[in-house]
Structures are given as C-alpha cells and as structure tokens.
Amino acid sequence: MSTNRPLATALPPRFRRPSLFTCAIVLTFLVLFVQGAMATNVTFERLLRGIVNLGHFLGRAFPPDLSNLDVLAWSMFETLNIAIVGVTIGIILSLPFALLSARNTAPAPWVRTLTRFIVSTMRTIPDLIWALIFVVAVGLGPMAGVLAIIMDTIGFAARFFSERIEEVHPGPSEALSATGAGKLSVIGGAILPETLASMTATSLYSVEKALRSAVTLGLVGAGGIGVELAAAMRLFNFDRALTIILLILVVVIGFEQLSSQIRKRVI
Amino acid sequence: MNAITITELHKYYAKLHVLRGLNLSVNQGECVILLGANGCGKSTLMRCLNGLAPHDQGSIQILGEPLTRLSPAQLRRLRQKIGVVFQQFNLVQNVSVFQNVLYGALGQQRLGLLTSLSCFATAELRERAMAALERVGLAHKAQAECRALSGGQQQRVAIARTLMQDAEIIIADEPVASLDPKAGREIMDLLLDVVTERGMTVLCTLHQLELAQQYGDRIVGMKAGKIVLDAPRQQVALDDMQQLYQGETRVDQPLLSATSRLTPVTH
C-alpha cells in the first residue's frame, strides 16, 4: 500500500554495511579457500581426466560380479553385527555419560566437566582412528570394529542425550523430589520418560551412522564388508567392487527406511 | 503442636533479599491462605518449606522437626510428610495417570522407582493408587496419558499423588491459577474435602480474594518478603486484602510498609 503523505523519517537501508569483523572473517575464508585450492592442485584439467578414469572404472565394473555373493553376503552380515553390537553397547554406555554430563543431573560440577571432556575426546577422534588404535590393541577383525563403534557412538549419543536431559522441564522432577524420592528415582521417573522419544530417535540415527562407519572400518582391517571392498579395489577387481558397493547401498538404504518408519511412530 | 513454625526466615537469591525476617506458624489441621502480589516471595516461602529452596537464615520446623542441617536421607523422610500441589501440576506427561499417582509413594519405597513402577508395584500399592484416583473422580482415566487431560483434571491427578504420599501437610502454590473459575472452585472444594477427611494441615497461596475468604481458616498477607497481615478470616475485610496488591509489593522494590494500612505481624 502506498501513501501520498511525505515521510518524516528516512527509510532504513535495504542492506546493512557489514562490520569490520565480518569483512575480516569473509576475507580470511576467501584467502584460505584460494590457497587451499592451489595447494591441493584442484584443476579443471585433472577433473576432466578424473571423469574419463571414472568412465574406465565403470566400464570394467559392469556387469557386477555375482559369483561369490554368498561370501559377500556373509561379510555384509558381519558388518551388520559390528554395527548392531557396537551401537547397542555404545547407547547403553551413553546414558550414564549423559546423566553425568548434564547440568541438572550431574552430582557435582567437577564430575560434569570431567565427563564432558571425556565425551568430547571420544567425539573428536574419528572412528577410523579409533579402529586403527583398536586394531593395534586387539588385532585385526570385527572386535576392533565393535570397539571403535562403541567409542564413536558414546561421543555422539552421550552429547545429544545430555543436551535433551538439560532441556527437560524441571517441574515434574521437582514434584517427585518433593515426595521424598531419591535422585535416581527422580531420573528414572521424571527425566527418562520425558526424554525417551528424543533418545530413541538419536539411537536410531546412531545405528544408521554405525552401519556406514562399520563399512569403512573394514578398510583398516576392522572386519566386515570393508575388508572385501579394500581387497577388490587393490586387485582391480572392479566388477566385484561394484557388487559390494551395490550390496552396501541396498542394506544402508533399507535400514534408513526402516529407521525412518520407527521414528515416525515413536515421535 | 504447630504443624509449621517459621521464625525470622531470610532467603536471598544472589543479592536479592526475597524473604526478610518472616515469622509464621500454622496449627495442625488448620487451613491458612497466603495472599500477596506476584514477586512478594510467596512461592519462595513455599519452596523453602520442603527444602526445594534452602533458606539462608532463621528456622523452619515441620511437625516439630527442624528443617536445617538435614542429611539427604533425613530431608527425604521429612518431605514425605509434606505434599505439594503446584500451579502447573508438574505431572510427568509421557506416562499414564495411574503411574503419576503411584509416583506419590516413591519416597516410601525402599527400592524407590523400581517398586513404584506400575509393572512392579505391589497389589496393595496399586490398590491405594486406584483408591486415590477414585477419590478425585478420575478412576476412569487411569490408563490415559496426562497430556490428554484438561488442566482441572491434571490438578486432580496431582492431588491424588499427594494422597498417595500419605502427607500430613499440604502446601499448595497457587493451585487454581491455571484454571478457569469453575474448575478452580471445584479443585478448592476437592482439596479442602480431602484434607478435612484426613485431618491434614494446608498452607495455600491464592490470588482470588473471594476464594481466600471462603476456604481459609486464617488469612495471611505478604508484602515485599514479610508477613503484613495475619488474622482469622472473619476479621479480614476485602479492603484489607486488596491493600496487599497496592503500592510497592515486590521484593526487588524498597519496602514501604509505612504507606500501608497493614502492619507487620510477628509471632
């Protein structure tokens, strides 16, 4: 709607002038990007060559080699085992970590700080590094994968759990405390029921994440289908590699669909 | 014996002096209505009475027992004698009405939550919970989730929870503030009926002056962290109560009792 009456005050500008800080941040990022692109040798010519190589790979990969499907299926099953066992133990252990690191449930501030530090360390170290460490510790095979996924799951889930616990409305907890209930009863009776839906969603996402991790962990010798994929790529058996990639794709997408259906029902 | 005896009570939140040398006693079986404007310290006083907010100076005696320097176990035992009815009901929304009532017995159970969960509770406990629900007229809603109930119904469940607690004193902090006038009156009727049946003592904060005159044996008025009115309801005129809501009423304002017709009361 327009008005014929002249305005007494000037209109605000359409764009606000960025602050010196914003300009400095943008400039720093641009410099880092250009320097990074030059250092990593990202060129259009290499990109074109890469596309041609990809074409060669696909040419040699088709048709996929289905001859040893039973062996691959067994390896995929092992990957599923690694993911399920690792994530289940990880989720169970995440709960005490989350309770000790949440502001409203930690027994003392120093316990909270210490637990947050431990969880943060677990999260900061990538799952692949954890796998390398556990391969050294317990040897090649699925156990190293399971341990790596436990650490990765705690780092991820304990943080989300504790954030959700801190968001819980304090009223029901106070009401239970007021009846003379102990701290553990208050946590089990008021806090956990209020956070259950969110924790279930996080747990399901952890399973998806663990499944993807379990595939890659095999590349460093932590068992499962990843070992087969690494071997196939190293021996240039691209048709076998394609079968493995398709198998992973089917299982991961299938599980994501299942998880999304469960999430819809829970939340 | 007094049910509640408060002597020279002081409470600070950081530099804010919320309760300023408050004195009050409540006889056993008495219903005392506490009036006062928002921010005058009523809710803080209620929270001090069961240790949800520890007081800084002065003393509180509950049924002859001092509420000072108690171990966590002693505090839990004392809290079992004090049922609290909150303005926002403070029920656990994700569990059933029946389970919320069972939570009232949490303080009495040696194994806490484990023996108060509907699936593990003894037959006697389950029968008591159902009897409490029948008493507040919500037996037919036992299986419903609390989120599905109206405000008035939720407050009834909260009252059933205090019945389950077998408390001797009820502290009700604005129990009808979130309800419409009809539901509010029904809740006050119910509250007064059940406390009369069991010979309980009630300290209840309200803003509705007509309800105070109808339900209180005694009316106590607070202004800026102090008791400025304390008299049997027959001796308190509507005008006296309205004075409580005029002038400087909040604890973050200077205390101007000189401008008020009401005078501080000491015991």
Short mmCIF file of C-alpha atoms in Angstrom, two decimals:
data_model
loop_
_atom_site.label_atom_id
_atom_site.label_comp_id
_atom_site.label_asym_id
_atom_site.label_seq_id
_atom_site.Cartn_x
_atom_site.Cartn_y
_atom_site.Cartn_z
CA MET A 1 0.00 0.00 0.00
CA SER A 2 1.45 3.42 -0.89
CA THR A 3 0.83 6.70 0.84
CA ASN A 4 0.85 10.24 -0.51
CA ARG A 5 1.90 11.73 2.78
CA PRO A 6 5.65 12.58 2.82
CA LEU A 7 7.63 10.59 5.43
CA ALA A 8 9.18 12.50 8.31
CA THR A 9 12.00 9.95 8.73
CA ALA A 10 14.30 8.36 6.18
CA LEU A 11 13.68 4.74 5.16
CA PRO A 12 16.06 2.18 6.61
CA PRO A 13 18.74 1.00 4.12
CA ARG A 14 17.98 -2.23 2.23
CA PHE A 15 21.34 -3.69 3.18
CA ARG A 16 23.32 -3.03 6.31
CA ARG A 17 27.01 -2.27 5.89
CA PRO A 18 28.96 -5.30 7.17
CA SER A 19 31.10 -4.75 10.23
CA LEU A 20 34.90 -4.79 10.07
CA PHE A 21 34.83 -8.16 11.86
CA THR A 22 32.50 -9.68 9.22
CA CYS A 23 34.74 -8.34 6.41
CA ALA A 24 37.84 -9.80 8.09
CA ILE A 25 36.18 -13.23 8.50
CA VAL A 26 34.97 -13.33 4.86
CA LEU A 27 38.39 -12.20 3.57
CA THR A 28 40.24 -14.78 5.69
CA PHE A 29 37.94 -17.53 4.42
CA LEU A 30 38.47 -16.46 0.78
CA VAL A 31 42.25 -16.42 1.19
CA LEU A 32 42.19 -19.87 2.83
CA PHE A 33 39.95 -21.22 0.03
CA VAL A 34 42.17 -19.95 -2.80
CA GLN A 35 45.36 -21.08 -1.04
CA GLY A 36 43.77 -24.47 -0.34
CA ALA A 37 42.60 -24.93 -3.93
CA MET A 38 46.13 -24.16 -5.18
CA ALA A 39 47.82 -26.40 -2.59
CA THR A 40 45.54 -29.37 -3.29
CA ASN A 41 46.08 -28.92 -7.03
CA VAL A 42 42.37 -28.76 -7.88
CA THR A 43 42.38 -28.05 -11.60
CA PHE A 44 39.75 -28.32 -14.31
CA GLU A 45 42.09 -30.45 -16.42
CA ARG A 46 42.56 -33.03 -13.65
CA LEU A 47 38.82 -33.02 -13.04
CA LEU A 48 38.20 -33.87 -16.72
CA ARG A 49 40.81 -36.62 -16.57
CA GLY A 50 39.08 -37.95 -13.43
CA ILE A 51 35.76 -38.20 -15.24
CA VAL A 52 37.40 -40.18 -18.04
CA ASN A 53 39.03 -42.53 -15.45
CA LEU A 54 35.67 -42.94 -13.75
CA GLY A 55 34.27 -43.99 -17.11
CA HIS A 56 37.01 -46.62 -17.44
CA PHE A 57 36.23 -47.87 -13.91
CA LEU A 58 32.52 -48.18 -14.68
CA GLY A 59 33.35 -49.87 -17.99
CA ARG A 60 35.38 -52.55 -16.20
CA ALA A 61 32.93 -52.79 -13.28
CA PHE A 62 29.89 -53.67 -15.42
CA PRO A 63 28.39 -56.20 -15.25
CA PRO A 64 28.88 -56.69 -11.49
CA ASP A 65 30.46 -60.00 -10.50
CA LEU A 66 27.83 -62.03 -8.65
CA SER A 67 29.85 -65.24 -8.47
CA ASN A 68 30.75 -65.09 -4.75
CA LEU A 69 27.59 -63.45 -3.50
CA ASP A 70 27.30 -65.83 -0.52
CA VAL A 71 30.77 -64.82 0.76
CA LEU A 72 29.94 -61.13 0.30
CA ALA A 73 26.56 -61.55 1.99
CA TRP A 74 28.29 -63.16 4.95
CA SER A 75 30.76 -60.24 5.14
CA MET A 76 27.86 -57.80 4.97
CA PHE A 77 26.20 -59.72 7.77
CA GLU A 78 29.42 -59.37 9.80
CA THR A 79 29.33 -55.61 9.16
CA LEU A 80 25.74 -55.55 10.43
CA ASN A 81 26.86 -57.48 13.52
CA ILE A 82 29.66 -54.99 14.18
CA ALA A 83 27.23 -52.07 13.83
CA ILE A 84 24.44 -53.55 15.97
CA VAL A 85 26.66 -54.84 18.79
CA GLY A 86 28.80 -51.67 18.82
CA VAL A 87 25.90 -49.26 18.77
CA THR A 88 23.87 -51.18 21.37
CA ILE A 89 26.73 -51.21 23.87
CA GLY A 90 27.53 -47.59 22.92
CA ILE A 91 23.95 -46.41 23.53
CA ILE A 92 23.75 -48.23 26.88
CA LEU A 93 27.03 -46.62 28.00
CA SER A 94 25.96 -43.22 26.62
CA LEU A 95 23.19 -42.94 29.19
CA PRO A 96 25.38 -42.76 32.32
CA PHE A 97 27.81 -40.49 30.46
CA ALA A 98 24.88 -38.21 29.51
CA LEU A 99 23.48 -38.15 33.05
CA LEU A 100 26.89 -37.32 34.50
CA SER A 101 27.48 -34.54 31.97
CA ALA A 102 24.04 -32.85 32.07
CA ARG A 103 23.75 -29.76 34.26
CA ASN A 104 20.57 -30.91 36.01
CA THR A 105 21.66 -34.49 36.78
CA ALA A 106 25.43 -34.30 37.36
CA PRO A 107 26.28 -34.97 41.03
CA ALA A 108 28.91 -32.19 41.11
CA PRO A 109 30.23 -29.55 38.69
CA TRP A 110 33.67 -31.18 38.50
CA VAL A 111 32.09 -34.53 37.53
CA ARG A 112 30.20 -32.75 34.75
CA THR A 113 33.35 -31.02 33.46
CA LEU A 114 35.36 -34.26 33.54
CA THR A 115 32.64 -36.31 31.82
CA ARG A 116 32.11 -33.67 29.15
CA PHE A 117 35.84 -33.68 28.48
CA ILE A 118 35.89 -37.48 28.11
CA VAL A 119 32.85 -37.47 25.80
CA SER A 120 34.30 -34.60 23.79
CA THR A 121 37.57 -36.53 23.34
CA MET A 122 35.66 -39.60 22.17
CA ARG A 123 33.82 -37.46 19.63
CA THR A 124 36.86 -35.55 18.41
CA ILE A 125 38.81 -38.68 17.44
CA PRO A 126 37.33 -40.03 14.16
CA ASP A 127 36.03 -43.61 14.09
CA LEU A 128 38.73 -44.60 11.60
CA ILE A 129 41.45 -43.53 14.05
CA TRP A 130 39.69 -45.44 16.85
CA ALA A 131 39.66 -48.50 14.57
CA LEU A 132 43.40 -48.15 13.89
CA ILE A 133 44.06 -47.90 17.64
CA PHE A 134 41.93 -50.97 18.42
CA VAL A 135 43.46 -52.97 15.56
CA VAL A 136 46.79 -52.41 17.31
CA ALA A 137 45.24 -53.24 20.70
CA VAL A 138 43.13 -56.33 19.94
CA GLY A 139 44.32 -57.31 16.48
CA LEU A 140 42.63 -57.41 13.07
CA GLY A 141 38.98 -58.41 12.91
CA PRO A 142 35.46 -57.42 13.91
CA MET A 143 36.23 -56.83 17.60
CA ALA A 144 38.33 -53.78 16.74
CA GLY A 145 35.37 -52.52 14.69
CA VAL A 146 32.93 -53.07 17.55
CA LEU A 147 35.17 -51.17 19.98
CA ALA A 148 35.62 -48.31 17.50
CA ILE A 149 31.88 -48.00 17.05
CA ILE A 150 31.28 -48.05 20.81
CA MET A 151 33.63 -45.08 21.25
CA ASP A 152 32.15 -43.21 18.29
CA THR A 153 28.57 -43.83 19.48
CA ILE A 154 29.28 -42.62 23.02
CA GLY A 155 30.90 -39.45 21.68
CA PHE A 156 27.87 -38.73 19.54
CA ALA A 157 24.90 -40.06 21.54
CA ALA A 158 26.01 -39.00 25.03
CA ARG A 159 26.20 -35.40 23.85
CA PHE A 160 22.71 -35.43 22.31
CA PHE A 161 21.25 -37.28 25.30
CA SER A 162 22.75 -34.81 27.78
CA GLU A 163 21.50 -31.82 25.78
CA ARG A 164 17.99 -33.28 25.77
CA ILE A 165 18.19 -34.02 29.51
CA GLU A 166 19.16 -30.40 30.16
CA GLU A 167 16.11 -29.20 28.19
CA VAL A 168 13.65 -31.18 30.33
CA HIS A 169 11.08 -29.04 32.16
CA PRO A 170 12.17 -29.08 35.83
CA GLY A 171 8.59 -29.17 37.22
CA PRO A 172 7.97 -32.96 37.22
CA SER A 173 11.43 -33.63 38.70
CA GLU A 174 10.74 -31.13 41.48
CA ALA A 175 7.37 -32.71 42.13
CA LEU A 176 8.96 -36.15 42.53
CA SER A 177 11.75 -34.75 44.74
CA ALA A 178 9.05 -33.11 46.85
CA THR A 179 7.52 -36.54 47.59
CA GLY A 180 10.80 -37.59 49.18
CA ALA A 181 12.08 -39.51 46.16
CA GLY A 182 15.83 -40.06 45.77
CA LYS A 183 17.84 -38.72 42.85
CA LEU A 184 17.87 -42.00 40.90
CA SER A 185 14.10 -42.32 41.27
CA VAL A 186 13.64 -38.77 40.01
CA ILE A 187 15.84 -39.50 36.99
CA GLY A 188 14.02 -42.75 36.20
CA GLY A 189 10.56 -41.48 37.00
CA ALA A 190 10.56 -37.98 35.52
CA ILE A 191 13.60 -37.29 33.36
CA LEU A 192 13.90 -40.50 31.34
CA PRO A 193 10.20 -40.72 30.34
CA GLU A 194 10.33 -37.09 29.14
CA THR A 195 13.44 -37.75 27.03
CA LEU A 196 12.64 -41.22 25.75
CA ALA A 197 11.26 -40.21 22.34
CA SER A 198 14.22 -37.98 21.56
CA MET A 199 16.70 -40.60 22.79
CA THR A 200 15.06 -43.26 20.63
CA ALA A 201 15.40 -41.01 17.56
CA THR A 202 19.06 -40.35 18.38
CA SER A 203 19.67 -44.07 18.92
CA LEU A 204 18.15 -44.95 15.54
CA TYR A 205 20.29 -42.33 13.86
CA SER A 206 23.30 -43.82 15.70
CA VAL A 207 22.53 -47.22 14.16
CA GLU A 208 22.43 -45.66 10.66
CA LYS A 209 25.69 -43.87 11.35
CA ALA A 210 27.29 -47.01 12.81
CA LEU A 211 26.28 -49.04 9.78
CA ARG A 212 28.05 -46.59 7.45
CA SER A 213 31.05 -46.49 9.81
CA ALA A 214 31.23 -50.30 10.02
CA VAL A 215 31.62 -50.44 6.23
CA THR A 216 34.57 -48.03 6.18
CA LEU A 217 36.20 -49.52 9.30
CA GLY A 218 36.83 -52.69 7.31
CA LEU A 219 39.21 -50.69 5.10
CA VAL A 220 41.68 -50.52 8.00
CA GLY A 221 41.27 -54.18 8.92
CA ALA A 222 38.46 -53.93 11.47
CA GLY A 223 36.40 -56.70 9.83
CA GLY A 224 33.25 -56.80 7.73
CA ILE A 225 32.48 -55.96 4.10
CA GLY A 226 35.04 -53.15 4.06
CA VAL A 227 37.86 -55.72 4.05
CA GLU A 228 36.38 -57.29 0.90
CA LEU A 229 35.96 -53.89 -0.75
CA ALA A 230 39.55 -52.86 0.01
CA ALA A 231 40.86 -56.16 -1.40
CA ALA A 232 38.71 -55.88 -4.55
CA MET A 233 39.90 -52.33 -5.24
CA ARG A 234 43.56 -53.18 -4.62
CA LEU A 235 43.39 -56.16 -7.01
CA PHE A 236 41.50 -54.07 -9.65
CA ASN A 237 38.51 -56.45 -9.42
CA PHE A 238 36.17 -53.55 -10.15
CA ASP A 239 33.23 -55.81 -11.07
CA ARG A 240 33.45 -57.42 -7.62
CA ALA A 241 33.88 -53.97 -6.02
CA LEU A 242 30.70 -52.78 -7.75
CA THR A 243 28.77 -55.76 -6.35
CA ILE A 244 30.00 -54.87 -2.87
CA ILE A 245 29.05 -51.18 -3.31
CA LEU A 246 25.56 -52.14 -4.51
CA LEU A 247 25.16 -54.52 -1.58
CA ILE A 248 26.14 -51.78 0.87
CA LEU A 249 23.74 -49.39 -0.85
CA VAL A 250 20.81 -51.79 -0.53
CA VAL A 251 21.45 -52.55 3.15
CA VAL A 252 22.10 -48.92 4.20
CA ILE A 253 19.07 -47.52 2.30
CA GLY A 254 16.90 -50.39 3.59
CA PHE A 255 17.89 -49.68 7.15
CA GLU A 256 17.38 -45.91 6.74
CA GLN A 257 13.82 -46.58 5.51
CA LEU A 258 13.12 -48.90 8.45
CA SER A 259 14.59 -46.42 10.91
CA SER A 260 12.53 -43.56 9.48
CA GLN A 261 9.34 -45.64 9.85
CA ILE A 262 10.18 -46.43 13.50
CA ARG A 263 10.99 -42.75 14.16
CA LYS A 264 7.64 -41.67 12.73
CA ARG A 265 5.84 -43.99 15.15
CA VAL A 266 7.87 -43.03 18.21
CA ILE A 267 7.94 -39.22 17.87
CA MET B 1 1.83 -28.66 68.37
CA ASN B 2 2.23 -26.42 65.37
CA ALA B 3 2.41 -28.14 62.01
CA ILE B 4 4.67 -25.39 60.66
CA THR B 5 6.69 -22.88 62.65
CA ILE B 6 8.76 -20.31 60.77
CA THR B 7 10.98 -17.95 62.72
CA GLU B 8 12.91 -14.96 61.35
CA LEU B 9 13.26 -16.56 57.92
CA HIS B 10 15.60 -14.94 55.41
CA LYS B 11 16.21 -16.04 51.84
CA TYR B 12 18.45 -14.42 49.25
CA TYR B 13 18.73 -15.05 45.53
CA ALA B 14 22.20 -13.61 44.86
CA LYS B 15 21.84 -10.01 46.11
CA LEU B 16 18.04 -10.07 46.08
CA HIS B 17 16.66 -10.29 49.61
CA VAL B 18 13.47 -12.25 48.99
CA LEU B 19 12.30 -13.25 52.48
CA ARG B 20 13.06 -10.60 55.06
CA GLY B 21 12.75 -11.99 58.57
CA LEU B 22 9.46 -13.79 58.06
CA ASN B 23 7.57 -15.28 61.02
CA LEU B 24 4.58 -17.58 60.65
CA SER B 25 3.04 -20.55 62.43
CA VAL B 26 0.34 -22.88 61.19
CA ASN B 27 -1.60 -25.06 63.62
CA GLN B 28 -2.28 -28.71 62.88
CA GLY B 29 -5.49 -29.21 60.93
CA GLU B 30 -5.67 -25.53 60.02
CA CYS B 31 -6.16 -24.14 56.51
CA VAL B 32 -4.12 -20.99 56.05
CA ILE B 33 -4.46 -18.97 52.87
CA LEU B 34 -1.43 -16.92 51.91
CA LEU B 35 -2.10 -13.83 49.79
CA GLY B 36 0.27 -11.40 48.15
CA ALA B 37 1.13 -9.85 44.82
CA ASN B 38 3.40 -11.56 42.29
CA GLY B 39 7.05 -11.30 43.30
CA CYS B 40 6.38 -10.75 47.02
CA GLY B 41 8.09 -14.05 47.95
CA LYS B 42 5.14 -16.45 48.37
CA SER B 43 6.47 -19.15 46.07
CA THR B 44 9.96 -18.85 47.56
CA LEU B 45 8.46 -19.37 51.01
CA MET B 46 6.59 -22.46 49.76
CA ARG B 47 9.79 -23.85 48.22
CA CYS B 48 11.71 -23.21 51.45
CA LEU B 49 9.15 -25.23 53.40
CA ASN B 50 10.14 -28.55 51.87
CA GLY B 51 13.76 -27.72 51.17
CA LEU B 52 13.40 -27.27 47.40
CA ALA B 53 14.98 -23.84 48.04
CA PRO B 54 17.17 -23.93 51.17
CA HIS B 55 16.72 -20.86 53.39
CA ASP B 56 19.70 -18.71 54.42
CA GLN B 57 18.81 -17.59 57.97
CA GLY B 58 16.14 -18.30 60.53
CA SER B 59 14.43 -21.59 61.23
CA ILE B 60 11.64 -23.76 59.93
CA GLN B 61 10.08 -26.54 61.98
CA ILE B 62 7.82 -29.09 60.34
CA LEU B 63 5.75 -31.10 62.85
CA GLY B 64 8.36 -30.27 65.47
CA GLU B 65 11.35 -31.31 63.34
CA PRO B 66 13.81 -28.60 62.28
CA LEU B 67 14.40 -28.25 58.53
CA THR B 68 18.03 -27.27 58.97
CA ARG B 69 21.27 -29.19 58.58
CA LEU B 70 19.49 -32.35 57.48
CA SER B 71 21.25 -35.16 55.67
CA PRO B 72 19.77 -36.02 52.23
CA ALA B 73 18.08 -39.10 53.77
CA GLN B 74 16.59 -37.04 56.63
CA LEU B 75 15.35 -34.42 54.19
CA ARG B 76 13.68 -37.11 52.08
CA ARG B 77 11.96 -38.53 55.17
CA LEU B 78 10.68 -35.08 56.15
CA ARG B 79 9.48 -34.39 52.60
CA GLN B 80 7.27 -37.46 52.74
CA LYS B 81 5.16 -35.63 55.32
CA ILE B 82 4.65 -32.62 53.04
CA GLY B 83 2.53 -32.97 49.93
CA VAL B 84 3.00 -30.24 47.36
CA VAL B 85 0.38 -29.13 44.84
CA PHE B 86 1.92 -26.96 42.14
CA GLN B 87 0.37 -24.27 39.95
CA GLN B 88 1.48 -26.07 36.77
CA PHE B 89 0.54 -29.54 38.16
CA ASN B 90 4.06 -30.84 37.37
CA LEU B 91 2.92 -34.28 36.23
CA VAL B 92 5.12 -36.50 34.08
CA GLN B 93 3.35 -36.07 30.76
CA ASN B 94 4.60 -39.16 28.94
CA VAL B 95 3.36 -41.72 31.46
CA SER B 96 -0.13 -42.75 32.50
CA VAL B 97 -2.30 -41.04 35.07
CA PHE B 98 -2.07 -44.21 37.22
CA GLN B 99 1.74 -44.14 37.11
CA ASN B 100 1.77 -40.47 38.11
CA VAL B 101 -0.31 -41.31 41.18
CA LEU B 102 2.00 -44.21 42.03
CA TYR B 103 4.91 -41.76 41.96
CA GLY B 104 3.42 -40.26 45.14
CA ALA B 105 4.69 -43.34 47.00
CA LEU B 106 8.26 -43.01 45.69
CA GLY B 107 9.61 -41.67 48.99
CA GLN B 108 8.09 -44.54 50.99
CA GLN B 109 9.58 -47.35 48.93
CA ARG B 110 12.93 -48.80 49.95
CA LEU B 111 13.75 -49.61 46.34
CA GLY B 112 12.41 -46.27 45.10
CA LEU B 113 11.35 -46.24 41.48
CA LEU B 114 11.68 -49.98 40.97
CA THR B 115 8.82 -50.77 43.33
CA SER B 116 6.77 -47.74 42.30
CA LEU B 117 6.51 -48.63 38.63
CA SER B 118 3.08 -49.87 37.69
CA CYS B 119 4.50 -53.16 36.41
CA PHE B 120 6.44 -53.97 39.59
CA ALA B 121 4.34 -52.26 42.31
CA THR B 122 2.73 -54.47 44.94
CA ALA B 123 -1.01 -55.17 44.73
CA GLU B 124 -1.51 -53.08 47.90
CA LEU B 125 0.24 -50.08 46.34
CA ARG B 126 -1.76 -50.40 43.11
CA GLU B 127 -5.00 -50.58 45.08
CA ARG B 128 -4.07 -47.47 47.08
CA ALA B 129 -3.31 -45.60 43.85
CA MET B 130 -6.65 -46.61 42.37
CA ALA B 131 -8.43 -45.58 45.59
CA ALA B 132 -6.74 -42.16 45.38
CA LEU B 133 -7.86 -41.81 41.77
CA GLU B 134 -11.41 -42.81 42.72
CA ARG B 135 -11.35 -40.19 45.47
CA VAL B 136 -10.55 -37.42 43.00
CA GLY B 137 -13.09 -38.80 40.49
CA LEU B 138 -10.63 -39.89 37.81
CA ALA B 139 -10.56 -43.68 38.12
CA HIS B 140 -11.87 -43.93 34.56
CA LYS B 141 -8.80 -42.02 33.30
CA ALA B 142 -6.23 -44.30 34.98
CA GLN B 143 -4.79 -45.56 31.69
CA ALA B 144 -4.81 -42.18 29.91
CA GLU B 145 -1.66 -40.18 29.33
CA CYS B 146 -1.57 -36.99 31.39
CA ARG B 147 -1.15 -34.81 28.30
CA ALA B 148 -4.66 -35.84 27.23
CA LEU B 149 -6.29 -34.37 30.38
CA SER B 150 -7.67 -30.88 30.95
CA GLY B 151 -5.98 -28.53 33.44
CA GLY B 152 -8.59 -29.26 36.12
CA GLN B 153 -8.20 -33.00 35.64
CA GLN B 154 -4.40 -32.73 35.81
CA GLN B 155 -4.68 -30.86 39.11
CA ARG B 156 -6.93 -33.66 40.40
CA VAL B 157 -4.23 -36.18 39.49
CA ALA B 158 -1.69 -34.02 41.37
CA ILE B 159 -3.97 -34.10 44.44
CA ALA B 160 -4.29 -37.90 44.10
CA ARG B 161 -0.47 -38.05 44.04
CA THR B 162 -0.30 -36.23 47.40
CA LEU B 163 -2.96 -38.61 48.81
CA MET B 164 -0.73 -41.49 47.77
CA GLN B 165 2.09 -39.80 49.63
CA ASP B 166 0.14 -40.00 52.92
CA ALA B 167 1.33 -36.48 53.71
CA GLU B 168 0.32 -34.68 56.89
CA ILE B 169 0.73 -31.19 55.46
CA ILE B 170 -0.31 -29.91 52.04
CA ILE B 171 1.49 -26.96 50.53
CA ALA B 172 -0.45 -25.67 47.55
CA ASP B 173 1.23 -22.97 45.48
CA GLU B 174 -1.49 -21.17 43.51
CA PRO B 175 -3.28 -24.45 42.74
CA VAL B 176 -6.06 -22.75 40.77
CA ALA B 177 -4.08 -20.05 38.96
CA SER B 178 -4.05 -22.00 35.67
CA LEU B 179 -7.74 -22.94 35.84
CA ASP B 180 -10.99 -21.24 34.91
CA PRO B 181 -13.14 -20.01 37.86
CA LYS B 182 -15.46 -23.05 37.85
CA ALA B 183 -12.62 -25.59 37.69
CA GLY B 184 -10.74 -23.55 40.30
CA ARG B 185 -13.65 -23.71 42.72
CA GLU B 186 -14.03 -27.47 42.12
CA ILE B 187 -10.35 -28.01 42.87
CA MET B 188 -10.54 -25.95 46.07
CA ASP B 189 -13.64 -27.91 47.14
CA LEU B 190 -11.85 -31.19 46.49
CA LEU B 191 -8.66 -30.08 48.21
CA LEU B 192 -10.50 -28.91 51.31
CA ASP B 193 -12.67 -32.06 51.39
CA VAL B 194 -9.72 -34.45 51.29
CA VAL B 195 -7.67 -32.53 53.86
CA THR B 196 -10.66 -32.36 56.22
CA GLU B 197 -11.23 -36.13 55.85
CA ARG B 198 -7.62 -36.86 56.74
CA GLY B 199 -7.11 -34.07 59.26
CA MET B 200 -4.32 -32.55 57.19
CA THR B 201 -2.87 -29.06 57.51
CA VAL B 202 -2.97 -26.75 54.49
CA LEU B 203 -0.92 -23.74 53.54
CA CYS B 204 -2.22 -22.47 50.23
CA THR B 205 -1.31 -19.40 48.19
CA LEU B 206 -4.08 -17.75 46.18
CA HIS B 207 -4.80 -14.54 44.32
CA GLN B 208 -8.59 -14.92 44.40
CA LEU B 209 -9.73 -12.94 47.44
CA GLU B 210 -13.22 -14.44 47.44
CA LEU B 211 -11.77 -17.96 47.49
CA ALA B 212 -9.49 -16.96 50.37
CA GLN B 213 -12.49 -15.75 52.36
CA GLN B 214 -14.45 -18.88 51.56
CA TYR B 215 -11.86 -21.56 52.22
CA GLY B 216 -9.28 -20.20 54.70
CA ASP B 217 -9.48 -20.60 58.48
CA ARG B 218 -6.90 -17.86 58.61
CA ILE B 219 -5.69 -15.35 56.06
CA VAL B 220 -2.06 -14.32 55.92
CA GLY B 221 -0.84 -11.50 53.71
CA MET B 222 2.69 -10.99 52.38
CA LYS B 223 4.24 -7.85 51.02
CA ALA B 224 7.83 -7.48 49.87
CA GLY B 225 9.10 -10.58 51.70
CA LYS B 226 7.31 -10.01 55.02
CA ILE B 227 4.06 -11.01 56.67
CA VAL B 228 1.94 -7.88 56.95
CA LEU B 229 -1.45 -9.41 57.66
CA ASP B 230 -2.37 -12.41 59.81
CA ALA B 231 -5.89 -12.83 61.12
CA PRO B 232 -8.86 -15.23 61.18
CA ARG B 233 -10.87 -14.90 58.00
CA GLN B 234 -13.87 -13.41 59.84
CA GLN B 235 -11.72 -10.44 60.86
CA VAL B 236 -10.29 -9.73 57.42
CA ALA B 237 -12.19 -7.34 55.19
CA LEU B 238 -11.93 -7.42 51.40
CA ASP B 239 -10.36 -3.97 51.56
CA ASP B 240 -7.52 -5.30 53.76
CA MET B 241 -6.74 -7.98 51.23
CA GLN B 242 -6.81 -5.52 48.33
CA GLN B 243 -4.20 -3.44 50.16
CA LEU B 244 -1.78 -6.32 49.66
CA TYR B 245 -1.84 -5.67 45.93
CA GLN B 246 -1.25 -1.92 46.13
CA GLY B 247 1.90 0.16 46.49
CA GLU B 248 5.33 -1.46 46.39
CA THR B 249 4.75 -5.18 46.62
CA ARG B 250 7.76 -6.88 45.07
CA VAL B 251 10.91 -7.88 46.88
CA ASP B 252 13.02 -6.00 44.32
CA GLN B 253 11.28 -2.77 45.36
CA PRO B 254 12.00 -0.87 48.59
CA LEU B 255 9.79 -1.95 51.47
CA LEU B 256 7.28 0.84 52.09
CA SER B 257 5.16 -0.60 54.86
CA ALA B 258 4.79 2.88 56.32
CA THR B 259 2.49 3.84 53.46
CA SER B 260 0.28 0.81 54.05
CA ARG B 261 -2.56 0.49 56.50
CA LEU B 262 -1.39 -3.07 57.09
CA THR B 263 1.19 -3.62 59.77
CA PRO B 264 3.83 -6.35 60.00
CA VAL B 265 2.79 -9.23 62.21
CA THR B 266 5.18 -11.09 64.47
CA HIS B 267 4.65 -14.28 66.41
#
